[in-house]
Coordinates of C-alpha atoms and ligand atoms in Angstrom, one line a residue:
X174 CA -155.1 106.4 -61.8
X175 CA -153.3 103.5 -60.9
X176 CA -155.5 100.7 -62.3
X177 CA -154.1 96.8 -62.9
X178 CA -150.7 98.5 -61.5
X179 CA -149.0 96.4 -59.0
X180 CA -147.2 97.8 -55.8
X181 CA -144.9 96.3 -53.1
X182 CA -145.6 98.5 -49.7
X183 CA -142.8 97.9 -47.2
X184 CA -143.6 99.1 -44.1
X185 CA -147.3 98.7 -42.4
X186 CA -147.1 98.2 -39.0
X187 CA -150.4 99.8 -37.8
X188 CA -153.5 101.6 -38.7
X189 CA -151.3 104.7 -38.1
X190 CA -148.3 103.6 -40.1
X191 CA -147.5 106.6 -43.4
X192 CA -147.2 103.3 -45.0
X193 CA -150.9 102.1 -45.0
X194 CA -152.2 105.6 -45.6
X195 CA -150.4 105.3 -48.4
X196 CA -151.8 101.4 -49.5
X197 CA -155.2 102.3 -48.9
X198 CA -154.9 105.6 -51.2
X199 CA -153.4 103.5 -53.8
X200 CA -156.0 100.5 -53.6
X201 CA -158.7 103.5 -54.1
X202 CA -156.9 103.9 -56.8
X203 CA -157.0 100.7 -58.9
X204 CA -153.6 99.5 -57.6
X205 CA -153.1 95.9 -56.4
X206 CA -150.4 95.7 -53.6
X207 CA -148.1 93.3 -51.5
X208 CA -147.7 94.0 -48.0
X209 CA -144.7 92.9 -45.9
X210 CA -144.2 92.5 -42.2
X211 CA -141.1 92.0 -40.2
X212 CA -142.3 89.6 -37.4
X213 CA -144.7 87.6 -36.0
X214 CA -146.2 90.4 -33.6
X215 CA -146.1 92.9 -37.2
X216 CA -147.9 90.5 -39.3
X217 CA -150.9 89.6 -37.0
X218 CA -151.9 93.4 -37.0
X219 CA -151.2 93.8 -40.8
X220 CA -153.4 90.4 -41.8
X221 CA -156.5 91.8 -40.6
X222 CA -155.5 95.2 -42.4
X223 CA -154.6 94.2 -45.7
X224 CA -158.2 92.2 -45.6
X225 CA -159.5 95.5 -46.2
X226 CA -158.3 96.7 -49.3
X227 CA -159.0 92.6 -50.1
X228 CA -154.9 92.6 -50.6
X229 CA -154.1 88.3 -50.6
X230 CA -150.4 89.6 -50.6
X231 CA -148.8 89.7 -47.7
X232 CA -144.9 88.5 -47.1
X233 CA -142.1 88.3 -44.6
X234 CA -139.5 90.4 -45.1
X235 CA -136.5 91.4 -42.8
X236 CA -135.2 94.4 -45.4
X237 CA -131.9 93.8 -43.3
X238 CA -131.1 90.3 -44.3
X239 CA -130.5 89.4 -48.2
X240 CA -132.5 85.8 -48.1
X241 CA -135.4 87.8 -47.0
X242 CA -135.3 90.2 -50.0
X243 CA -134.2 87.2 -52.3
X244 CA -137.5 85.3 -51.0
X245 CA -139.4 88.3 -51.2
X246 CA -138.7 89.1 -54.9
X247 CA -139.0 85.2 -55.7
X248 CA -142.2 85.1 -54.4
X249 CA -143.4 88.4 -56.6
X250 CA -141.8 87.2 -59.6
X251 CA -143.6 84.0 -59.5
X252 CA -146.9 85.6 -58.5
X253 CA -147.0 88.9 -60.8
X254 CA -143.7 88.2 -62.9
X255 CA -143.7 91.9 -63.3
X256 CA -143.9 95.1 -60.6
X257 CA -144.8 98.7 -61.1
X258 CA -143.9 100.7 -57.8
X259 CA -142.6 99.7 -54.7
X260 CA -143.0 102.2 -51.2
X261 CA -140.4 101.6 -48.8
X262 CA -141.0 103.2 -45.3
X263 CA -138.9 101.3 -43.4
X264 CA -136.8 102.9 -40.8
X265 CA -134.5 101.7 -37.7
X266 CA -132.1 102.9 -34.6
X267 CA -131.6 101.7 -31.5
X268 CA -133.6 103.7 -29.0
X269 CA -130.8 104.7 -26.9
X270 CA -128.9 106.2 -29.9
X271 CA -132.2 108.5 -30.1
X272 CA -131.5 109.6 -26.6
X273 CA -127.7 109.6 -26.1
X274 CA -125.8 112.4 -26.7
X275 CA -124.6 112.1 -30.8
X276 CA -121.1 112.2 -30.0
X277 CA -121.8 109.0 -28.4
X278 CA -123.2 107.0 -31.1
X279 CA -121.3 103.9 -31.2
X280 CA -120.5 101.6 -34.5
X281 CA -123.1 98.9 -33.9
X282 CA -125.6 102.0 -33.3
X283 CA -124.3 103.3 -37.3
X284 CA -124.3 100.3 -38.4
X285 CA -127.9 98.9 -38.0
X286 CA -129.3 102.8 -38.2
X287 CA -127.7 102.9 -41.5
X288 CA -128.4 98.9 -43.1
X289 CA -131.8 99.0 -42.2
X290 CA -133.0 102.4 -42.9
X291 CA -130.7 103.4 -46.1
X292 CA -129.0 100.4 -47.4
X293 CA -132.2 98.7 -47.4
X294 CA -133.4 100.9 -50.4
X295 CA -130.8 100.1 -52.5
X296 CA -131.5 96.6 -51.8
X297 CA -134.8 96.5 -52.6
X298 CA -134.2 98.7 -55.5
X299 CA -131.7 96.4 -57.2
X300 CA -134.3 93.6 -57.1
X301 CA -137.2 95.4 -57.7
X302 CA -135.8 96.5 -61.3
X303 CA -135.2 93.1 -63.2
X304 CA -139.6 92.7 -62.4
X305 CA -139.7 96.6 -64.0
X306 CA -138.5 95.5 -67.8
X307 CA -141.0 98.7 -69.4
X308 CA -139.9 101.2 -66.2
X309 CA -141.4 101.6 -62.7
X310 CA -141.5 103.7 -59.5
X311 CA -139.8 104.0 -56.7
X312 CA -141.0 105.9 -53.6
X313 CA -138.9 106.5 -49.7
X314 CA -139.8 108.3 -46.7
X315 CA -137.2 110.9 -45.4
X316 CA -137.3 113.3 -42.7
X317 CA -136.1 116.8 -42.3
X318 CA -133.7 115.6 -40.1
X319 CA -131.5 114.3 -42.8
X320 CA -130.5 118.2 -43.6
X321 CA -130.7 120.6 -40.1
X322 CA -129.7 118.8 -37.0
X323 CA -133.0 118.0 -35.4
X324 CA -132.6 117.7 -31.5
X325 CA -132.3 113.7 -30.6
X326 CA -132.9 112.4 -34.3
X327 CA -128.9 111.9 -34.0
X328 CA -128.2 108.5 -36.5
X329 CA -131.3 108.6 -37.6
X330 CA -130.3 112.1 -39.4
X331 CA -127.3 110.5 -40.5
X332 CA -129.0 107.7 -42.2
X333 CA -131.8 109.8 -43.7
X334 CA -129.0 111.8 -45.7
X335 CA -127.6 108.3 -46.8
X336 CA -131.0 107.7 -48.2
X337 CA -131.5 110.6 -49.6
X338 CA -128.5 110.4 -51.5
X339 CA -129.1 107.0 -52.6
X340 CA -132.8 108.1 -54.0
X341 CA -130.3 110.4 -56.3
X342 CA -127.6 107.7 -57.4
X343 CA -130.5 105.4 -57.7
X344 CA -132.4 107.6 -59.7
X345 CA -129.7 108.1 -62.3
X346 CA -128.6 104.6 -62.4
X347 CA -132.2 103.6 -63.2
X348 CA -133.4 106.1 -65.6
X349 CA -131.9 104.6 -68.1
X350 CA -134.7 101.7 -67.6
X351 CA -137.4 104.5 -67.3
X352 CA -137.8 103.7 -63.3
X353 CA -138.1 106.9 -61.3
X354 CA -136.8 107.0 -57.5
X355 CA -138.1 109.9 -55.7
X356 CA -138.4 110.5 -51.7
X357 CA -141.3 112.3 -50.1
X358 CA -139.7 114.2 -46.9
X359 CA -142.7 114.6 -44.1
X360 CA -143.5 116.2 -41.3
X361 CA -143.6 115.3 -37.7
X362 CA -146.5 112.0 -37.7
X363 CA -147.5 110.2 -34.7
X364 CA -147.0 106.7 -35.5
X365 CA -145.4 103.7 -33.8
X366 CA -141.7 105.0 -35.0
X367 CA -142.6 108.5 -33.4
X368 CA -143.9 106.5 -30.1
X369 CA -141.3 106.7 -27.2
X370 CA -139.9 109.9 -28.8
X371 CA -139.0 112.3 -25.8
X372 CA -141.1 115.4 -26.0
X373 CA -142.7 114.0 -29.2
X374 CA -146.0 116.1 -28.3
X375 CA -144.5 119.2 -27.8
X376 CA -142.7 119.1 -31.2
X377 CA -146.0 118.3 -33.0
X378 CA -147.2 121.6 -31.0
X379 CA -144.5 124.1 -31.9
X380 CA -144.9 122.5 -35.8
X381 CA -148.5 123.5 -36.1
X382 CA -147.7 126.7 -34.3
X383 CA -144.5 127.8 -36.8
X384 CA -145.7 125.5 -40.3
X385 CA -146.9 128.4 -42.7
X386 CA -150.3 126.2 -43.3
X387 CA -150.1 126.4 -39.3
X388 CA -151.1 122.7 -38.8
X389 CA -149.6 119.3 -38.2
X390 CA -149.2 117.0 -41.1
X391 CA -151.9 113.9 -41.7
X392 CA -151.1 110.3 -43.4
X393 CA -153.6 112.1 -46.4
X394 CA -151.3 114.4 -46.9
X395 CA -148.4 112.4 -47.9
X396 CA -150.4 109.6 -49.2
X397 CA -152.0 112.4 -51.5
X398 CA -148.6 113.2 -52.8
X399 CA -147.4 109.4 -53.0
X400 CA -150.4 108.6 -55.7
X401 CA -148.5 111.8 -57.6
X402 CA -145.2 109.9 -56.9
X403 CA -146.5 106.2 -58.3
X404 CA -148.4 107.6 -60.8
X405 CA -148.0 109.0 -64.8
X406 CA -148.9 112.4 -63.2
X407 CA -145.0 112.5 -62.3
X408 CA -143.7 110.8 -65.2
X409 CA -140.7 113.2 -65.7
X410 CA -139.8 113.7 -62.0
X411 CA -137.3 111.7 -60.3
X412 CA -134.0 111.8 -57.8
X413 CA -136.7 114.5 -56.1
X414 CA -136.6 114.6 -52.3
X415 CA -140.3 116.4 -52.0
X416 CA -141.6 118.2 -49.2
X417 CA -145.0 117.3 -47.8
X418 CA -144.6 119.5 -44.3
X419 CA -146.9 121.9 -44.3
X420 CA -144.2 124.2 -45.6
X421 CA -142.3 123.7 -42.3
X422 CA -139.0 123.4 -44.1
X423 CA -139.0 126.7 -45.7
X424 CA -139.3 129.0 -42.7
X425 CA -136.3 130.3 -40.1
X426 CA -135.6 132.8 -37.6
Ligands
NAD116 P1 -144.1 102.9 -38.5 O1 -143.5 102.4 -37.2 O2 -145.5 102.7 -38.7 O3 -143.3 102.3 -39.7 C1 -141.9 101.9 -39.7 C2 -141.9 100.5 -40.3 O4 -140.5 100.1 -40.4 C3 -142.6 99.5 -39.4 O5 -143.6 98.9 -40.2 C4 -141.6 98.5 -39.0 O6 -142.0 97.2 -39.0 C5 -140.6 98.7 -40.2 N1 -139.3 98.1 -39.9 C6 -138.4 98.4 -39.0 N2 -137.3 97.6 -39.1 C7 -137.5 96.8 -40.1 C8 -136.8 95.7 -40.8 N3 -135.6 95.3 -40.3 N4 -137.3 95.1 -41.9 C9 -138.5 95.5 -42.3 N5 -139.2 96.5 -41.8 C10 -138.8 97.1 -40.7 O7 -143.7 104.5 -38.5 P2 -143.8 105.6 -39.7 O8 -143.7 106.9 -39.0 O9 -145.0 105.3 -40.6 O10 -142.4 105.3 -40.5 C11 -142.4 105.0 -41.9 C12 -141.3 105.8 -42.6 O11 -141.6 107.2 -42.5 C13 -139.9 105.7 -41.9 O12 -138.9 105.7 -42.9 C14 -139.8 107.0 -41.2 O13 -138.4 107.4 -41.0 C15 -140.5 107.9 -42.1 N6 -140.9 109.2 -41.6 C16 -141.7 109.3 -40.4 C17 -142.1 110.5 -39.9 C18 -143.0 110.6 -38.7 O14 -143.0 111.6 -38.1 N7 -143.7 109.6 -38.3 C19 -141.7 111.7 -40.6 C20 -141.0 111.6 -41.7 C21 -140.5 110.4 -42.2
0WE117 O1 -137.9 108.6 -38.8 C1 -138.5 108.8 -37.8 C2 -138.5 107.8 -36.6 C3 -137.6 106.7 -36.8 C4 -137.3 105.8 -35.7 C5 -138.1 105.7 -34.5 C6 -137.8 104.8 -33.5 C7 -138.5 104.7 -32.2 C8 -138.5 103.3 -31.6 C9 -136.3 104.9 -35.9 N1 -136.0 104.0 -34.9 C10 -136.7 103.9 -33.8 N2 -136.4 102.9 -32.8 C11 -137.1 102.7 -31.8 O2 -136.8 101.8 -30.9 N3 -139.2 109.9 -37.7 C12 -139.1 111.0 -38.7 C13 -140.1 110.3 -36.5 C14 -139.3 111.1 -35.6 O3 -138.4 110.5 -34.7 C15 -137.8 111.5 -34.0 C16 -138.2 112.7 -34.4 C17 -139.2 112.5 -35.4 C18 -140.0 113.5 -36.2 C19 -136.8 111.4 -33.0 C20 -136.3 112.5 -32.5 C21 -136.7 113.8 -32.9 C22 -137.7 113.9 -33.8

């Protein structure tokens, strides 16, 4: 599906990240990728990892400083001179802004929540589109939380509808150059970002118990729909947030 196409994943930290479900569905798939890390402690777990999908691609890159993107895209240009797709599943608070009380969020708390998991898109998106000269896409992760408020997801709720937003301004400004920008909105995953979650267990129980396909959701499941995303399959989709959550979103009391 995706063979000789070349992919920028932001975003594996772990085995468990959404992010390398997503690479190693993509590699199965004929893609060649570039992997990026954020530090030191990030990048000796994703070395051995991208070794597995025999990936020889793999950067530094802090999405919330502007050399870092600069180098990034440098170093892509002058390896691949072109790009087809980029994933970006990157996200960021402060843990105590995922505790406190929202009310008490405070401007640093915004401010960081905000750069690093929403501007950062449009970033990486204004870059990636001078290596996209025949059209590309463009894939975010999102979160329910961006549209109900979800207990304790506070800023990051705040920043998710920033992002989502910018997936549709994005999305026009770029169709023009035949790139898409889409976001795939999951459900409840336990990965490093959902660790140190208060009562993360218990909301994976009660979203298996009320999803209509009565079950949690897996890093297949989005990865599944991320191939779609990246692929021809969903050349005339775009600005879509799309739901891969069991159908969690659909249901009320
Ligand atoms: P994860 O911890 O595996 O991935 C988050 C990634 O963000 C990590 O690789 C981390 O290194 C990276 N990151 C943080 N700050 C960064 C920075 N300044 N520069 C570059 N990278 C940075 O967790 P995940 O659950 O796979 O999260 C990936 C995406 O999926 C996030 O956008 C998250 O909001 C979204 N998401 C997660 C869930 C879930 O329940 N796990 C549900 C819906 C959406
Ligand atoms: O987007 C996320 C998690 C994002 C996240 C997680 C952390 C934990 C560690 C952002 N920043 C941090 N900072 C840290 O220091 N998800 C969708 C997973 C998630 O997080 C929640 C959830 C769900 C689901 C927080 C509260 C309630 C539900």
């Amino acid at each position: 599906m995706l063979a000789g196409k070349k992919i920028l994943v932001l975003g594996v930290a772990n085995q468990k990240s959404i992010a390398w479900g997503i690479a190693e569905r993509l590699h199965q798939n004929g893609a060649e990728l570039a992997l990026t890390y954020v530090n030191e402690a990030i990048e000796k777990r994703l070395r051995p990892l991208a070794e597995t999908i025999s990936c020889n691609n793999v950067l530094p890159c802090d999405v919330s400083s502007d050399q870092d993107l600069d180098n990034l895209f440098a170093e892509l240009g002058s390896r691949w001179g072109r790009l087809d797709g980029v994933v970006h599943s990157v996200a960021f608070a402060e843990q105590d802004d995922l505790k406190k009380p929202f009310s008490e969020t405070c401007r640093e708390g915004f401010k960081k929540a905000l750069d690093i998991s929403a501007y950062s898109l449009i970033g990486v998106s204004g870059r990636a589109k001078r290596l996209m000269p025949d059209g590309g896409s463009i894939l975010t992760l999102t979160y329910l939380g961006a549209v109900r408020a979800v207990p304790n997801y506070n800023i990051m709720g705040v920043a998710k509808a920033a992002l989502e937003s910018s997936v549709r301004y994005l999305a026009a400004d770029l169709g023009g150059q035949n790139i898409r920008v889409n976001a795939i909105s999951a459900g409840p995953i336990k990965t490093l970002a959902a660790s140190g979650i208060p009562q993360f267990k218990s909301l994976l129980a009660q979203f298996a118990e009320k999803a209509p396909l009565r079950r949690n959701v897996t890093q297949e499941d989005v990865a599944g729909t991320a191939l779609y995303l990246l692929s021809p399959l969903s050349s005339g989709v775009t600005g879509e947030v799309v739901y891969v959550d069991c159908g969690f979103n659909i249901i009320a009391m």
